[in-house]
């Protein structure tokens, strides 16, 4: 496999999507698939798909197509899903609870082993066998337990402080749900989920479609 | 203002971000700002910013910069945030509850007026004054109440059925949290939040940074 340290952002966004479709095919017992068939499923062109997969060395055989199982496993490796991650959730309000449950039920490989909040009424609660701890214990916990990923579910005002604490503790990555752009060292990975911006993109599209309809009349 | 029905996808993604920074500046009492100052805050180049804002007719004055309040309000209009939206949440499990609370507390203008589930133990519960109703009532409710947006928080297997029902009821847009690509008519807006794919993008970045570190040694 070629080194993937210089892969474009666009491919990185497409890979999890390939994985999702391959997981479905695998569950359906499909053994092999051509780039044309993949194209029909996923909606990218067949040449785009071949080009994407070639970036990582290419896994297809001329005249046969791709082995679904092999391609799925290789994409898992590329995505770093061939290992487990120790994670903590910081901020155990509605969103933190939802993300914790979501991750617990669906995300094999991302194990939440610590929950943190500042609210004394929440600290001490236990969810899926994990206790909610006082935020002041976060840095030591991250360091002592070799936490890989911190999930930030606090509000905008406190998010940078949480990020700094996670970084001091030594996390490799941050999954940020706070509506703010965090200042993070280059060697720590960051992925933002900005729900408000997603909702505003939707309202923009709704307005655009209304304008289109009005223009057509 | 120029028509915005043919605006690139990239600008649509940047506008909510402009809005977020302008909202902060406005809260801080900042009256005007230059494209260079905006550039330093947001991280896009000043020329990118001028180009983006020109797409919609341009709001700046040479030598003065932009009026923060005016620009904020104009971007709100472009994003369709100068009106209210009636929404329903379908699927009232952990994620549905979180999105409901999140929207209730933070998203002025997006009013949740109906909650739906199939689980008899959840139907009849009341949250923030809104009762959880039986899923079989969804289509009529959407039609009778002129619902604008349906928020899909069910699992992958049921998401297309929910989308079809929402479309039959007449929604203008769908905010989809199910990990599946939905088949939607062209005149209905769709915005996906694929949390798994976001998490896999994070693990990919973590792996890439580990490879970079290993290569440097």
Short mmCIF file of C-alpha atoms in Angstrom, two decimals:
data_model
loop_
_atom_site.label_atom_id
_atom_site.label_comp_id
_atom_site.label_asym_id
_atom_site.label_seq_id
_atom_site.Cartn_x
_atom_site.Cartn_y
_atom_site.Cartn_z
CA UNK A 1 0.00 0.00 0.00
CA UNK A 2 1.26 3.46 -0.87
CA UNK A 3 1.74 5.97 1.91
CA UNK A 4 -1.48 7.87 2.46
CA UNK A 5 -0.14 10.83 4.34
CA UNK A 6 -0.73 13.14 1.36
CA UNK A 7 -4.27 12.26 0.37
CA UNK A 8 -6.66 14.99 -0.67
CA UNK A 9 -9.43 16.07 1.63
CA UNK A 10 -12.04 15.09 -0.95
CA UNK A 11 -10.93 11.45 -1.01
CA UNK A 12 -10.93 11.32 2.77
CA UNK A 13 -14.58 12.37 2.68
CA UNK A 14 -15.43 9.71 0.10
CA UNK A 15 -13.70 6.76 1.78
CA UNK A 16 -16.14 6.37 4.72
CA UNK A 17 -18.91 6.37 2.12
CA UNK A 18 -17.25 3.58 0.14
CA UNK A 19 -16.91 1.71 3.40
CA UNK A 20 -20.60 2.12 4.23
CA UNK A 21 -21.73 0.69 0.89
CA UNK A 22 -19.18 -2.15 1.04
CA UNK A 23 -20.37 -3.03 4.56
CA UNK A 24 -23.92 -3.31 3.22
CA UNK A 25 -22.85 -5.44 0.25
CA UNK A 26 -20.88 -7.66 2.60
CA UNK A 27 -23.92 -8.10 4.85
CA UNK A 28 -25.94 -9.06 1.78
CA UNK A 29 -23.39 -11.77 0.96
CA UNK A 30 -22.13 -10.07 -2.24
CA UNK A 31 -18.63 -11.41 -3.05
CA UNK A 32 -17.40 -9.20 -5.87
CA UNK A 33 -18.32 -5.95 -7.54
CA UNK A 34 -17.13 -3.96 -10.55
CA UNK A 35 -16.36 -0.24 -10.50
CA UNK A 36 -19.42 0.23 -12.76
CA UNK A 37 -21.70 -1.52 -10.28
CA UNK A 38 -20.16 0.44 -7.40
CA UNK A 39 -20.72 3.60 -9.42
CA UNK A 40 -24.43 2.86 -9.81
CA UNK A 41 -24.76 2.27 -6.08
CA UNK A 42 -22.71 5.16 -4.75
CA UNK A 43 -23.31 7.72 -7.47
CA UNK A 44 -19.65 8.57 -8.18
CA UNK A 45 -18.44 7.80 -11.72
CA UNK A 46 -16.68 4.47 -12.30
CA UNK A 47 -13.51 6.31 -13.33
CA UNK A 48 -13.64 8.39 -10.12
CA UNK A 49 -13.94 5.19 -8.11
CA UNK A 50 -11.01 3.51 -9.91
CA UNK A 51 -8.92 6.64 -9.44
CA UNK A 52 -9.77 6.89 -5.73
CA UNK A 53 -8.91 3.27 -5.04
CA UNK A 54 -5.72 3.53 -7.10
CA UNK A 55 -4.52 6.27 -4.76
CA UNK A 56 -4.03 3.58 -2.17
CA UNK A 57 -2.48 1.06 -4.52
CA UNK A 58 -5.62 -0.29 -6.22
CA UNK A 59 -7.31 -3.51 -5.18
CA UNK A 60 -9.13 -4.51 -8.35
CA UNK A 61 -8.27 -7.20 -10.88
CA UNK A 62 -8.88 -6.55 -14.57
CA UNK A 63 -12.02 -8.38 -15.74
CA UNK A 64 -12.98 -9.48 -12.24
CA UNK A 65 -13.68 -6.30 -10.33
CA UNK A 66 -13.15 -5.89 -6.62
CA UNK A 67 -13.48 -8.49 -3.90
CA UNK A 68 -16.03 -6.89 -1.56
CA UNK A 69 -14.57 -8.44 1.57
CA UNK A 70 -10.97 -7.59 0.69
CA UNK A 71 -11.79 -4.03 -0.34
CA UNK A 72 -13.86 -3.52 2.83
CA UNK A 73 -11.01 -4.70 5.03
CA UNK A 74 -8.40 -2.64 3.17
CA UNK A 75 -10.53 0.51 3.46
CA UNK A 76 -10.95 -0.24 7.16
CA UNK A 77 -7.17 -0.32 7.49
CA UNK A 78 -6.78 2.93 5.56
CA UNK A 79 -9.42 4.56 7.77
CA UNK A 80 -7.62 3.36 10.90
CA UNK A 81 -10.52 1.08 11.81
CA UNK A 82 -8.34 -2.00 12.26
CA UNK A 83 -7.61 -0.98 15.85
CA UNK A 84 -9.56 0.15 18.90
CA UNK A 85 -9.70 3.68 20.30
CA UNK A 86 -10.14 4.68 23.92
CA UNK A 87 -12.37 7.72 24.14
CA UNK A 88 -13.82 10.10 26.71
CA UNK A 89 -16.91 12.29 26.40
CA UNK A 90 -16.66 15.74 27.98
CA UNK A 91 -19.97 17.47 28.66
CA UNK A 92 -22.76 15.10 29.58
CA UNK A 93 -25.82 17.16 28.72
CA UNK A 94 -28.33 16.08 26.09
CA UNK A 95 -25.88 15.96 23.25
CA UNK A 96 -23.16 14.23 25.29
CA UNK A 97 -25.63 11.59 26.42
CA UNK A 98 -26.85 11.03 22.87
CA UNK A 99 -23.34 10.75 21.44
CA UNK A 100 -22.37 8.38 24.27
CA UNK A 101 -25.32 6.10 23.61
CA UNK A 102 -24.86 6.32 19.86
CA UNK A 103 -21.19 5.39 20.16
CA UNK A 104 -21.94 2.65 22.68
CA UNK A 105 -24.52 0.93 20.50
CA UNK A 106 -23.14 1.44 17.02
CA UNK A 107 -19.45 2.23 16.98
CA UNK A 108 -17.50 -0.93 17.53
CA UNK A 109 -13.86 0.04 18.02
CA UNK A 110 -14.53 3.39 19.70
CA UNK A 111 -14.78 2.56 23.38
CA UNK A 112 -15.96 5.24 25.77
CA UNK A 113 -14.18 4.64 29.04
CA UNK A 114 -14.67 8.03 30.70
CA UNK A 115 -17.46 10.61 30.99
CA UNK A 116 -16.89 14.10 32.42
CA UNK A 117 -19.03 17.04 33.45
CA UNK A 118 -18.91 20.01 35.85
CA UNK A 119 -22.52 19.65 37.05
CA UNK A 120 -22.64 18.07 40.55
CA UNK A 121 -26.09 16.67 39.79
CA UNK A 122 -24.68 14.70 36.85
CA UNK A 123 -21.32 13.68 38.35
CA UNK A 124 -21.60 10.19 39.86
CA UNK A 125 -24.30 8.97 37.48
CA UNK A 126 -23.40 5.74 35.74
CA UNK A 127 -24.20 4.95 32.09
CA UNK A 128 -23.48 1.57 30.48
CA UNK A 129 -21.15 0.87 33.39
CA UNK A 130 -19.18 4.10 33.01
CA UNK A 131 -19.38 6.72 35.75
CA UNK A 132 -19.58 10.47 35.12
CA UNK A 133 -16.52 12.06 36.76
CA UNK A 134 -15.65 15.59 37.81
CA UNK A 135 -14.15 17.64 34.97
CA UNK A 136 -11.16 18.54 37.17
CA UNK A 137 -10.00 14.92 36.91
CA UNK A 138 -9.96 14.91 33.10
CA UNK A 139 -6.28 15.62 32.35
CA UNK A 140 -4.94 12.96 34.72
CA UNK A 141 -7.51 10.43 33.52
CA UNK A 142 -6.56 10.98 29.87
CA UNK A 143 -2.85 10.62 30.66
CA UNK A 144 -3.17 7.64 33.03
CA UNK A 145 -5.46 5.68 30.72
CA UNK A 146 -3.82 6.49 27.38
CA UNK A 147 -7.00 8.02 25.95
CA UNK A 148 -6.86 8.33 22.15
CA UNK A 149 -9.89 10.52 21.40
CA UNK A 150 -11.72 13.24 23.31
CA UNK A 151 -15.33 13.98 22.32
CA UNK A 152 -16.27 17.58 23.14
CA UNK A 153 -19.98 18.13 23.87
CA UNK A 154 -19.72 21.28 26.01
CA UNK A 155 -20.89 24.74 24.97
CA UNK A 156 -18.91 27.16 22.85
CA UNK A 157 -17.50 29.14 25.79
CA UNK A 158 -15.80 26.14 27.42
CA UNK A 159 -14.76 24.16 24.36
CA UNK A 160 -11.24 25.60 23.97
CA UNK A 161 -10.45 24.96 27.65
CA UNK A 162 -11.60 21.35 27.26
CA UNK A 163 -9.53 20.98 24.09
CA UNK A 164 -6.41 22.35 25.85
CA UNK A 165 -6.92 19.91 28.72
CA UNK A 166 -7.37 16.96 26.35
CA UNK A 167 -4.23 17.94 24.44
CA UNK A 168 -2.19 18.29 27.64
CA UNK A 169 -3.42 14.82 28.61
CA UNK A 170 -2.10 13.50 25.31
CA UNK A 171 -5.07 12.65 23.06
CA UNK A 172 -4.40 11.92 19.39
CA UNK A 173 -7.71 13.26 18.13
CA UNK A 174 -10.70 15.43 19.03
CA UNK A 175 -14.30 15.00 17.83
CA UNK A 176 -15.78 18.44 18.42
CA UNK A 177 -19.52 19.18 18.61
CA UNK A 178 -19.16 22.69 20.06
CA UNK A 179 -19.99 25.45 17.52
CA UNK A 180 -16.50 26.94 17.54
CA UNK A 181 -13.22 26.46 15.67
CA UNK A 182 -10.66 25.13 18.12
CA UNK A 183 -6.98 25.96 18.27
CA UNK A 184 -5.22 22.58 18.23
CA UNK A 185 -1.55 21.59 17.70
CA UNK A 186 -0.73 20.18 14.27
CA UNK A 187 -0.04 16.69 15.55
CA UNK A 188 -3.55 16.30 17.00
CA UNK A 189 -6.36 15.35 14.60
CA UNK A 190 -9.61 17.32 14.73
CA UNK A 191 -13.01 16.64 13.21
CA UNK A 192 -15.87 19.09 13.74
CA UNK A 193 -19.59 18.40 13.64
CA UNK A 194 -21.22 21.82 13.41
CA UNK A 195 -24.93 21.02 13.66
CA UNK A 196 -26.07 24.66 13.36
CA UNK A 197 -24.15 25.13 10.14
CA UNK A 198 -25.69 21.95 8.76
CA UNK A 199 -29.16 23.25 9.61
CA UNK A 200 -28.41 26.61 7.99
CA UNK A 201 -27.21 24.85 4.84
CA UNK A 202 -30.60 23.13 4.77
CA UNK A 203 -32.55 26.38 5.14
CA UNK A 204 -30.40 27.90 2.39
CA UNK A 205 -31.31 25.03 0.07
CA UNK A 206 -35.00 25.38 0.94
CA UNK A 207 -34.89 29.08 0.12
CA UNK A 208 -33.02 28.40 -3.15
CA UNK A 209 -35.61 25.84 -4.23
CA UNK A 210 -38.40 28.30 -3.44
CA UNK A 211 -36.67 30.94 -5.59
CA UNK A 212 -36.28 28.41 -8.41
CA UNK A 213 -39.98 27.57 -8.27
CA UNK A 214 -40.92 31.27 -8.22
CA UNK A 215 -38.64 31.94 -11.22
CA UNK A 216 -40.20 29.10 -13.22
CA UNK A 217 -43.69 30.56 -12.87
CA UNK B 1 -29.33 41.10 -4.45
CA UNK B 2 -28.46 38.75 -7.28
CA UNK B 3 -30.34 35.47 -7.60
CA UNK B 4 -28.61 32.79 -5.57
CA UNK B 5 -30.07 29.72 -7.21
CA UNK B 6 -26.75 28.91 -8.91
CA UNK B 7 -24.31 29.22 -6.08
CA UNK B 8 -21.51 26.70 -5.71
CA UNK B 9 -21.64 24.09 -3.02
CA UNK B 10 -18.41 25.42 -1.52
CA UNK B 11 -19.86 28.88 -0.87
CA UNK B 12 -22.96 27.35 0.69
CA UNK B 13 -20.67 25.58 3.15
CA UNK B 14 -18.79 28.81 3.95
CA UNK B 15 -21.80 31.08 4.50
CA UNK B 16 -22.97 29.56 7.80
CA UNK B 17 -19.40 29.98 9.01
CA UNK B 18 -19.37 33.68 8.06
CA UNK B 19 -22.66 33.98 9.89
CA UNK B 20 -21.26 32.36 13.03
CA UNK B 21 -18.32 34.78 13.21
CA UNK B 22 -20.49 37.79 12.43
CA UNK B 23 -22.91 36.78 15.18
CA UNK B 24 -19.99 36.72 17.62
CA UNK B 25 -18.71 40.12 16.46
CA UNK B 26 -22.23 41.52 16.78
CA UNK B 27 -22.53 40.19 20.32
CA UNK B 28 -19.20 41.85 21.13
CA UNK B 29 -20.57 45.16 19.87
CA UNK B 30 -18.24 45.39 16.85
CA UNK B 31 -19.77 47.76 14.28
CA UNK B 32 -17.61 47.38 11.19
CA UNK B 33 -14.97 45.04 9.87
CA UNK B 34 -12.68 44.88 6.84
CA UNK B 35 -12.20 41.82 4.66
CA UNK B 36 -8.64 41.63 6.01
CA UNK B 37 -9.86 41.54 9.60
CA UNK B 38 -12.51 38.97 8.69
CA UNK B 39 -9.79 36.95 6.98
CA UNK B 40 -7.69 36.85 10.14
CA UNK B 41 -10.67 35.68 12.19
CA UNK B 42 -12.12 33.09 9.82
CA UNK B 43 -8.97 31.88 8.10
CA UNK B 44 -10.14 32.35 4.50
CA UNK B 45 -8.12 34.83 2.41
CA UNK B 46 -9.42 38.40 2.17
CA UNK B 47 -9.83 38.01 -1.57
CA UNK B 48 -11.84 34.81 -1.07
CA UNK B 49 -14.09 36.65 1.35
CA UNK B 50 -14.61 39.59 -1.03
CA UNK B 51 -15.33 37.18 -3.87
CA UNK B 52 -17.82 35.16 -1.79
CA UNK B 53 -19.73 38.22 -0.65
CA UNK B 54 -19.71 39.66 -4.19
CA UNK B 55 -21.54 36.55 -5.39
CA UNK B 56 -24.57 37.91 -3.59
CA UNK B 57 -24.13 41.48 -4.71
CA UNK B 58 -21.42 42.64 -2.30
CA UNK B 59 -22.15 44.56 0.87
CA UNK B 60 -18.88 46.36 1.49
CA UNK B 61 -17.96 49.98 0.92
CA UNK B 62 -14.50 50.86 -0.38
CA UNK B 63 -12.33 52.20 2.46
CA UNK B 64 -14.89 51.42 5.15
CA UNK B 65 -15.30 47.67 5.12
CA UNK B 66 -18.45 45.85 6.04
CA UNK B 67 -21.13 46.86 8.51
CA UNK B 68 -21.25 43.83 10.83
CA UNK B 69 -24.94 44.19 11.57
CA UNK B 70 -25.95 44.71 7.95
CA UNK B 71 -23.79 41.84 6.69
CA UNK B 72 -25.12 39.55 9.42
CA UNK B 73 -28.71 40.32 8.50
CA UNK B 74 -28.09 39.97 4.76
CA UNK B 75 -26.40 36.59 5.26
CA UNK B 76 -29.36 35.55 7.40
CA UNK B 77 -31.66 36.40 4.50
CA UNK B 78 -29.49 34.49 2.03
CA UNK B 79 -29.47 31.49 4.36
CA UNK B 80 -33.25 31.63 4.66
CA UNK B 81 -33.02 32.52 8.36
CA UNK B 82 -35.33 35.53 8.09
CA UNK B 83 -38.37 33.29 8.51
CA UNK B 84 -39.51 30.50 10.84
CA UNK B 85 -39.68 26.81 10.00
CA UNK B 86 -42.14 24.27 11.37
CA UNK B 87 -40.38 20.98 11.98
CA UNK B 88 -41.11 17.46 13.17
CA UNK B 89 -38.66 14.94 14.61
CA UNK B 90 -39.23 11.33 13.57
CA UNK B 91 -37.59 8.70 15.78
CA UNK B 92 -37.46 9.69 19.42
CA UNK B 93 -34.63 7.49 20.67
CA UNK B 94 -31.42 8.92 22.11
CA UNK B 95 -30.45 10.86 19.04
CA UNK B 96 -33.97 12.16 18.40
CA UNK B 97 -34.21 13.37 21.99
CA UNK B 98 -30.84 15.07 21.78
CA UNK B 99 -31.61 16.80 18.49
CA UNK B 100 -35.00 17.88 19.87
CA UNK B 101 -33.47 19.42 22.96
CA UNK B 102 -30.62 20.94 21.00
CA UNK B 103 -33.03 22.54 18.54
CA UNK B 104 -35.36 23.64 21.33
CA UNK B 105 -32.65 25.44 23.27
CA UNK B 106 -30.46 26.83 20.54
CA UNK B 107 -32.18 27.05 17.18
CA UNK B 108 -34.42 30.06 17.18
CA UNK B 109 -36.52 29.92 14.03
CA UNK B 110 -36.71 26.14 13.80
CA UNK B 111 -39.77 25.21 15.83
CA UNK B 112 -40.39 21.55 16.61
CA UNK B 113 -44.15 21.11 16.72
CA UNK B 114 -44.41 17.34 16.35
CA UNK B 115 -42.51 14.28 17.62
CA UNK B 116 -43.13 10.78 16.23
CA UNK B 117 -42.10 7.25 17.12
CA UNK B 118 -43.36 3.67 16.72
CA UNK B 119 -42.50 2.59 20.28
CA UNK B 120 -45.66 2.43 22.46
CA UNK B 121 -43.56 3.12 25.55
CA UNK B 122 -42.41 6.45 24.07
CA UNK B 123 -45.67 7.51 22.38
CA UNK B 124 -47.60 9.82 24.71
CA UNK B 125 -44.54 11.24 26.45
CA UNK B 126 -44.41 15.01 26.42
CA UNK B 127 -41.22 17.07 25.95
CA UNK B 128 -41.14 20.88 26.15
CA UNK B 129 -44.92 20.82 25.72
CA UNK B 130 -44.84 18.65 22.59
CA UNK B 131 -46.31 15.15 22.75
CA UNK B 132 -44.76 12.12 21.04
CA UNK B 133 -47.33 10.79 18.55
CA UNK B 134 -47.77 7.47 16.75
CA UNK B 135 -45.76 7.28 13.53
CA UNK B 136 -48.92 6.29 11.60
CA UNK B 137 -50.22 9.85 12.09
CA UNK B 138 -47.15 11.50 10.54
CA UNK B 139 -48.31 12.11 6.96
CA UNK B 140 -51.61 13.74 7.95
CA UNK B 141 -49.90 15.81 10.64
CA UNK B 142 -47.31 17.13 8.18
CA UNK B 143 -50.00 18.03 5.63
CA UNK B 144 -52.49 19.53 8.10
CA UNK B 145 -49.87 21.65 9.89
CA UNK B 146 -47.85 22.77 6.87
CA UNK B 147 -44.63 21.27 8.23
CA UNK B 148 -41.54 22.64 6.45
CA UNK B 149 -38.78 20.33 7.67
CA UNK B 150 -38.68 16.70 8.78
CA UNK B 151 -35.79 15.60 10.97
CA UNK B 152 -35.06 11.89 10.52
CA UNK B 153 -33.56 10.19 13.58
CA UNK B 154 -34.64 6.59 12.89
CA UNK B 155 -32.33 3.72 11.95
CA UNK B 156 -31.04 3.04 8.47
CA UNK B 157 -33.69 0.39 7.64
CA UNK B 158 -36.65 2.71 8.21
CA UNK B 159 -35.23 6.01 6.99
CA UNK B 160 -36.42 5.80 3.37
CA UNK B 161 -39.96 4.98 4.48
CA UNK B 162 -39.95 8.00 6.79
CA UNK B 163 -38.57 10.20 3.99
CA UNK B 164 -41.30 9.02 1.59
CA UNK B 165 -43.96 9.78 4.19
CA UNK B 166 -42.55 13.26 4.87
CA UNK B 167 -42.41 14.00 1.13
CA UNK B 168 -46.01 12.82 0.62
CA UNK B 169 -47.01 15.10 3.48
CA UNK B 170 -45.36 18.00 1.66
CA UNK B 171 -42.16 18.96 3.53
CA UNK B 172 -39.72 21.34 1.83
CA UNK B 173 -36.60 19.90 3.43
CA UNK B 174 -35.21 16.89 5.29
CA UNK B 175 -32.43 16.89 7.91
CA UNK B 176 -31.27 13.28 7.88
CA UNK B 177 -29.26 11.64 10.67
CA UNK B 178 -29.75 8.04 9.47
CA UNK B 179 -26.58 6.54 7.95
CA UNK B 180 -28.07 6.08 4.49
CA UNK B 181 -28.43 8.12 1.28
CA UNK B 182 -32.11 8.87 0.77
CA UNK B 183 -33.98 8.98 -2.52
CA UNK B 184 -35.72 12.37 -2.53
CA UNK B 185 -37.49 14.37 -5.28
CA UNK B 186 -35.48 17.26 -6.73
CA UNK B 187 -37.75 19.92 -5.27
CA UNK B 188 -37.14 18.77 -1.68
CA UNK B 189 -33.93 19.92 0.03
CA UNK B 190 -31.83 17.36 1.87
CA UNK B 191 -28.97 17.74 4.32
CA UNK B 192 -27.26 14.69 5.80
CA UNK B 193 -25.39 14.43 9.07
CA UNK B 194 -23.51 11.14 8.84
CA UNK B 195 -21.92 10.81 12.28
CA UNK B 196 -20.19 7.50 11.53
CA UNK B 197 -18.47 8.94 8.50
CA UNK B 198 -17.32 11.90 10.54
CA UNK B 199 -15.84 9.56 13.15
CA UNK B 200 -14.11 7.51 10.45
CA UNK B 201 -12.64 10.68 8.97
CA UNK B 202 -11.19 11.37 12.42
CA UNK B 203 -9.66 7.89 12.75
CA UNK B 204 -8.20 8.29 9.25
CA UNK B 205 -6.54 11.55 10.30
CA UNK B 206 -5.19 9.96 13.48
CA UNK B 207 -3.69 7.13 11.47
CA UNK B 208 -2.19 9.57 8.94
CA UNK B 209 -0.57 11.61 11.69
CA UNK B 210 0.88 8.45 13.23
CA UNK B 211 2.36 7.50 9.83
CA UNK B 212 3.81 11.00 9.46
CA UNK B 213 5.46 10.75 12.88
CA UNK B 214 6.83 7.30 12.09
CA UNK B 215 8.22 8.54 8.74
CA UNK B 216 9.97 11.48 10.40
CA UNK B 217 11.92 9.19 12.74
#
